[in-house]
XYZ file of C-alpha atoms in Angstrom:
321
model
C 48.038 61.782 6.537
C 51.659 59.842 6.931
C 54.198 62.217 5.326
C 56.370 60.060 4.732
C 55.550 58.119 0.831
C 55.384 54.042 0.804
C 56.621 53.481 -3.142
C 56.966 49.613 -2.251
C 53.949 47.264 -1.960
C 52.293 45.770 -5.175
C 51.520 43.339 -7.342
C 52.547 39.893 -8.022
C 54.545 40.105 -11.250
C 53.008 40.110 -13.624
C 55.432 39.278 -16.217
C 53.632 38.679 -19.835
C 54.175 40.206 -21.408
C 57.793 40.415 -23.358
C 59.343 43.161 -24.126
C 58.841 43.716 -28.252
C 54.472 43.834 -27.340
C 56.030 46.504 -24.945
C 57.319 48.306 -27.574
C 54.563 47.521 -29.989
C 54.577 47.271 -33.741
C 57.645 47.527 -35.176
C 58.051 51.824 -34.297
C 59.756 53.601 -36.961
C 62.767 54.722 -37.088
C 61.018 58.145 -37.438
C 58.427 58.870 -34.180
C 62.619 57.205 -31.892
C 64.165 60.500 -33.537
C 63.222 64.005 -31.755
C 63.811 66.526 -33.292
C 66.882 67.940 -32.500
C 67.112 72.007 -31.601
C 70.883 73.530 -32.217
C 74.467 71.724 -32.221
C 75.219 70.888 -29.180
C 71.613 71.111 -27.801
C 69.040 68.360 -26.628
C 66.941 66.877 -28.748
C 62.240 68.378 -27.945
C 58.999 66.684 -27.976
C 56.160 68.059 -27.884
C 54.330 67.290 -24.404
C 51.423 66.282 -25.203
C 48.272 68.564 -25.712
C 49.095 71.383 -23.913
C 51.777 72.662 -26.594
C 55.273 72.782 -24.889
C 58.468 71.089 -26.587
C 60.253 70.315 -23.570
C 63.617 68.246 -23.469
C 63.281 64.460 -23.812
C 65.581 64.658 -20.949
C 64.082 66.003 -17.678
C 65.409 66.827 -14.124
C 64.750 65.050 -11.623
C 65.407 66.911 -8.674
C 65.760 64.331 -5.169
C 68.727 62.882 -5.286
C 70.271 66.958 -6.279
C 68.619 68.009 -2.635
C 69.738 65.611 -0.057
C 73.302 64.772 -1.444
C 74.580 68.343 -1.881
C 74.578 71.726 -0.388
C 72.401 74.882 -1.629
C 75.598 76.051 -3.393
C 76.439 73.382 -5.374
C 73.369 72.273 -6.505
C 72.493 76.094 -7.724
C 75.457 75.734 -9.887
C 74.861 72.637 -11.278
C 71.467 73.240 -11.737
C 72.286 76.786 -13.769
C 74.410 74.499 -15.951
C 72.095 72.027 -15.920
C 70.095 75.117 -17.699
C 72.781 76.313 -19.916
C 72.821 72.848 -21.814
C 69.329 72.664 -21.682
C 68.224 70.717 -19.140
C 64.946 72.965 -18.478
C 62.108 70.418 -17.304
C 62.584 70.331 -13.839
C 60.664 67.881 -11.848
C 60.076 68.413 -7.849
C 58.840 68.002 -4.833
C 58.307 69.208 -0.892
C 61.167 67.869 1.622
C 58.373 65.529 3.270
C 58.701 63.613 -0.288
C 62.168 62.567 0.222
C 63.525 65.549 -1.870
C 65.090 67.187 0.386
C 66.290 70.960 -0.393
C 65.328 70.825 -3.934
C 62.207 73.230 -3.223
C 64.501 75.091 -1.962
C 67.712 75.363 -4.555
C 65.804 75.709 -7.252
C 63.820 78.426 -5.506
C 67.337 80.713 -5.412
C 67.351 79.920 -9.653
C 64.644 80.429 -10.192
C 64.359 84.192 -9.215
C 66.880 85.090 -12.438
C 65.626 81.710 -14.455
C 61.988 81.075 -14.147
C 61.340 82.134 -18.549
C 63.470 79.488 -19.325
C 62.329 76.259 -17.006
C 59.193 74.260 -17.693
C 58.027 74.126 -13.388
C 57.534 70.735 -12.494
C 56.343 69.727 -8.766
C 53.705 68.082 -7.128
C 51.432 67.256 -4.813
C 50.985 64.169 -2.073
C 47.590 64.991 0.015
C 43.875 63.146 -0.708
C 41.873 66.081 -0.462
C 41.381 68.990 -1.921
C 42.250 71.515 1.481
C 45.375 69.799 2.251
C 46.391 69.894 -1.475
C 45.747 73.473 -1.952
C 47.899 74.482 0.400
C 50.441 72.191 0.305
C 50.658 73.754 -3.859
C 49.841 77.713 -2.355
C 53.512 76.538 0.443
C 55.718 74.985 -2.957
C 55.324 77.370 -4.933
C 56.033 79.887 -1.910
C 59.476 77.705 -1.368
C 59.652 77.981 -5.207
C 59.254 81.644 -5.241
C 56.869 81.062 -8.549
C 53.398 82.894 -8.592
C 52.805 79.581 -10.989
C 53.813 76.141 -11.479
C 53.782 75.060 -15.010
C 53.114 71.231 -14.168
C 51.656 70.278 -11.065
C 51.151 65.934 -9.986
C 48.703 64.971 -7.428
C 51.775 62.194 -6.583
C 51.827 59.037 -5.800
C 48.945 56.884 -7.299
C 48.725 54.430 -6.130
C 49.438 55.784 -1.919
C 46.639 58.134 -1.209
C 43.236 57.071 -0.630
C 42.219 56.494 -3.143
C 38.330 57.412 -2.861
C 38.609 60.796 -1.411
C 41.555 61.573 -3.772
C 38.835 61.498 -6.584
C 36.533 62.222 -5.160
C 34.432 65.565 -4.814
C 36.997 67.258 -2.273
C 39.484 65.759 -3.220
C 43.448 66.454 -4.340
C 42.438 66.363 -8.650
C 38.760 68.687 -8.278
C 42.071 70.849 -5.937
C 44.525 70.622 -9.377
C 41.346 71.718 -11.826
C 40.240 74.867 -9.246
C 44.173 75.761 -8.511
C 44.857 75.658 -12.748
C 41.826 77.988 -13.647
C 43.680 80.556 -10.301
C 46.476 80.330 -12.937
C 48.172 78.273 -9.590
C 48.996 75.897 -12.697
C 49.530 76.733 -15.654
C 48.405 71.866 -16.549
C 48.068 69.168 -13.925
C 49.204 66.456 -14.362
C 48.548 62.574 -12.016
C 51.371 60.178 -11.023
C 52.084 57.234 -9.583
C 54.847 54.189 -10.012
C 51.093 51.104 -8.869
C 48.512 50.216 -9.139
C 47.635 51.682 -13.141
C 44.086 50.411 -13.389
C 43.461 53.510 -10.822
C 45.461 55.499 -13.616
C 42.339 54.482 -16.443
C 39.984 55.100 -14.548
C 41.662 59.055 -13.273
C 41.608 59.885 -17.051
C 38.374 58.403 -17.261
C 36.918 61.215 -14.807
C 39.629 63.988 -15.271
C 40.740 66.075 -17.639
C 44.348 66.435 -16.917
C 46.831 67.180 -19.622
C 50.215 65.305 -18.573
C 50.775 61.618 -16.813
C 54.369 60.369 -15.307
C 54.327 56.996 -14.430
C 57.390 54.254 -13.970
C 58.702 52.107 -17.126
C 62.124 50.792 -17.109
C 62.488 46.818 -19.201
C 63.019 45.330 -15.862
C 59.317 47.026 -14.225
C 57.215 46.585 -17.236
C 57.055 42.603 -16.862
C 55.157 43.887 -13.367
C 52.887 46.866 -13.502
C 53.587 47.317 -17.925
C 51.695 50.984 -17.394
C 53.980 51.343 -21.638
C 50.520 48.564 -22.677
C 47.694 48.549 -19.673
C 47.853 52.375 -19.606
C 49.558 55.055 -21.832
C 47.714 53.549 -25.108
C 44.324 55.079 -23.535
C 46.393 58.736 -22.376
C 48.459 59.279 -26.166
C 45.206 58.601 -27.951
C 43.351 61.364 -24.977
C 46.134 63.900 -26.888
C 47.963 63.363 -22.268
C 51.257 63.864 -21.885
C 53.638 61.524 -21.182
C 57.067 61.313 -19.114
C 58.382 57.933 -17.513
C 60.406 58.098 -14.435
C 62.391 55.000 -12.466
C 63.675 54.666 -16.182
C 66.883 53.004 -14.252
C 64.315 51.265 -11.799
C 63.765 51.887 -8.173
C 65.785 52.854 -5.421
C 69.680 52.893 -4.716
C 69.829 50.482 -1.750
C 66.348 48.546 -2.225
C 68.024 45.966 -4.343
C 66.004 47.195 -7.771
C 68.488 49.506 -9.308
C 70.184 48.085 -12.193
C 73.977 47.619 -12.794
C 76.519 50.907 -14.021
C 76.372 49.045 -17.805
C 72.475 48.627 -18.289
C 72.244 51.722 -18.189
C 72.625 53.233 -21.020
C 70.398 50.531 -22.980
C 67.377 51.114 -20.245
C 67.170 54.575 -21.294
C 67.188 53.758 -24.701
C 64.200 51.765 -24.301
C 62.324 54.408 -21.725
C 63.117 56.308 -24.735
C 62.274 53.941 -27.382
C 58.620 53.806 -26.395
C 55.902 55.693 -28.271
C 54.433 59.277 -27.100
C 56.855 59.284 -24.609
C 57.818 62.615 -24.729
C 60.534 63.590 -21.699
C 62.464 61.216 -18.871
C 63.084 61.900 -15.768
C 65.929 61.030 -14.436
C 67.061 61.881 -10.451
C 70.663 63.566 -10.802
C 72.804 64.131 -7.672
C 75.786 65.218 -9.388
C 77.510 67.495 -11.745
C 79.184 64.564 -13.779
C 75.335 62.486 -13.635
C 74.771 65.532 -15.236
C 77.123 65.161 -17.976
C 76.226 61.946 -18.173
C 72.446 62.018 -19.807
C 72.809 65.065 -21.832
C 75.885 62.563 -23.660
C 72.498 59.654 -23.475
C 69.848 61.933 -24.513
C 72.085 63.699 -27.303
C 73.430 60.151 -28.920
C 69.726 58.490 -29.047
C 69.300 55.895 -31.041
C 66.832 53.146 -31.831
C 67.283 50.318 -30.106
C 68.322 46.823 -32.586
C 66.418 44.206 -32.929
C 69.599 42.006 -31.030
C 69.268 44.573 -28.631
C 66.391 44.117 -27.881
C 65.871 40.597 -27.041
C 68.999 40.629 -25.404
C 66.817 42.827 -22.295
C 63.252 41.170 -22.769
C 65.856 38.362 -21.472
C 67.728 40.072 -18.942
C 64.403 42.117 -17.556
C 62.738 38.507 -16.693
C 64.608 37.744 -15.203
C 65.329 40.532 -13.063
C 60.906 40.926 -13.131
C 61.103 37.685 -10.376
C 63.771 38.932 -9.053
C 62.403 42.468 -7.694
C 59.403 41.734 -8.002
C 56.626 43.753 -6.278
C 59.062 46.286 -5.395
C 57.701 49.282 -5.882
C 54.372 48.659 -4.153
C 50.470 47.111 -5.585
C 49.270 47.208 -9.130
């Protein structure tokens, strides 16, 4: 398989659902306000049927691995853990994560029990998936992950992935072997595939693109997540601020606080994984998480209008549906 991930291909704009619909029925404020920990700590939520409580802010390590030296990355990761950001999402170098796993491996050497460790396998076959997972664990200097995703499902050889010698079978075996506590599926496009996976496999967690723009195109929020929630699958948001910088599908800074609250206001979401490459970005996202409050009707209307307009510009920037 090609060792580069194409995350942009996608479904012609299905801009058919409004933001109010995405948020579902009038969401109770109690559902939006997770129980806070000790003063100054991050709110926590339960990750579906795993029963594990994790912070509502997850650390996406790709920007750190790509943009920082090893020593800088280690320092920022340690501070993140000190401040309660203990959900760490990573992946191998060829998936555009740079040396993120190497950085984490140095941190985990002394702090493994404090971290909920998430890594990914972007492979279609059984053997390739197990081989990559073993490589990931070696780089991370640990004997197991807490969660491993079959990643970027929309871009893999789907029939192989779901087959008896595919990636899902491999992760089920890895779970049996104790190489991971939980297994999941993640991706950016082709929502229908995720619905099929929910019916075929006993997955624990699902991570998808959720932001107030792409909900008019991909709409994992309404098309997939309600089904996953009924099965008690833990739900994790990503690409909260859009796509990748430089593609044009990236929110201006002034819209980011509302974008963060949009994602965290979705019913059933546990955590939002955000890529953070600097200490300032870490502190800003922690502040937003600690100050989280429900969206007002006026804010929802504002975001719906802006989201529709931006969706027409971004189009299918993450790949086909």
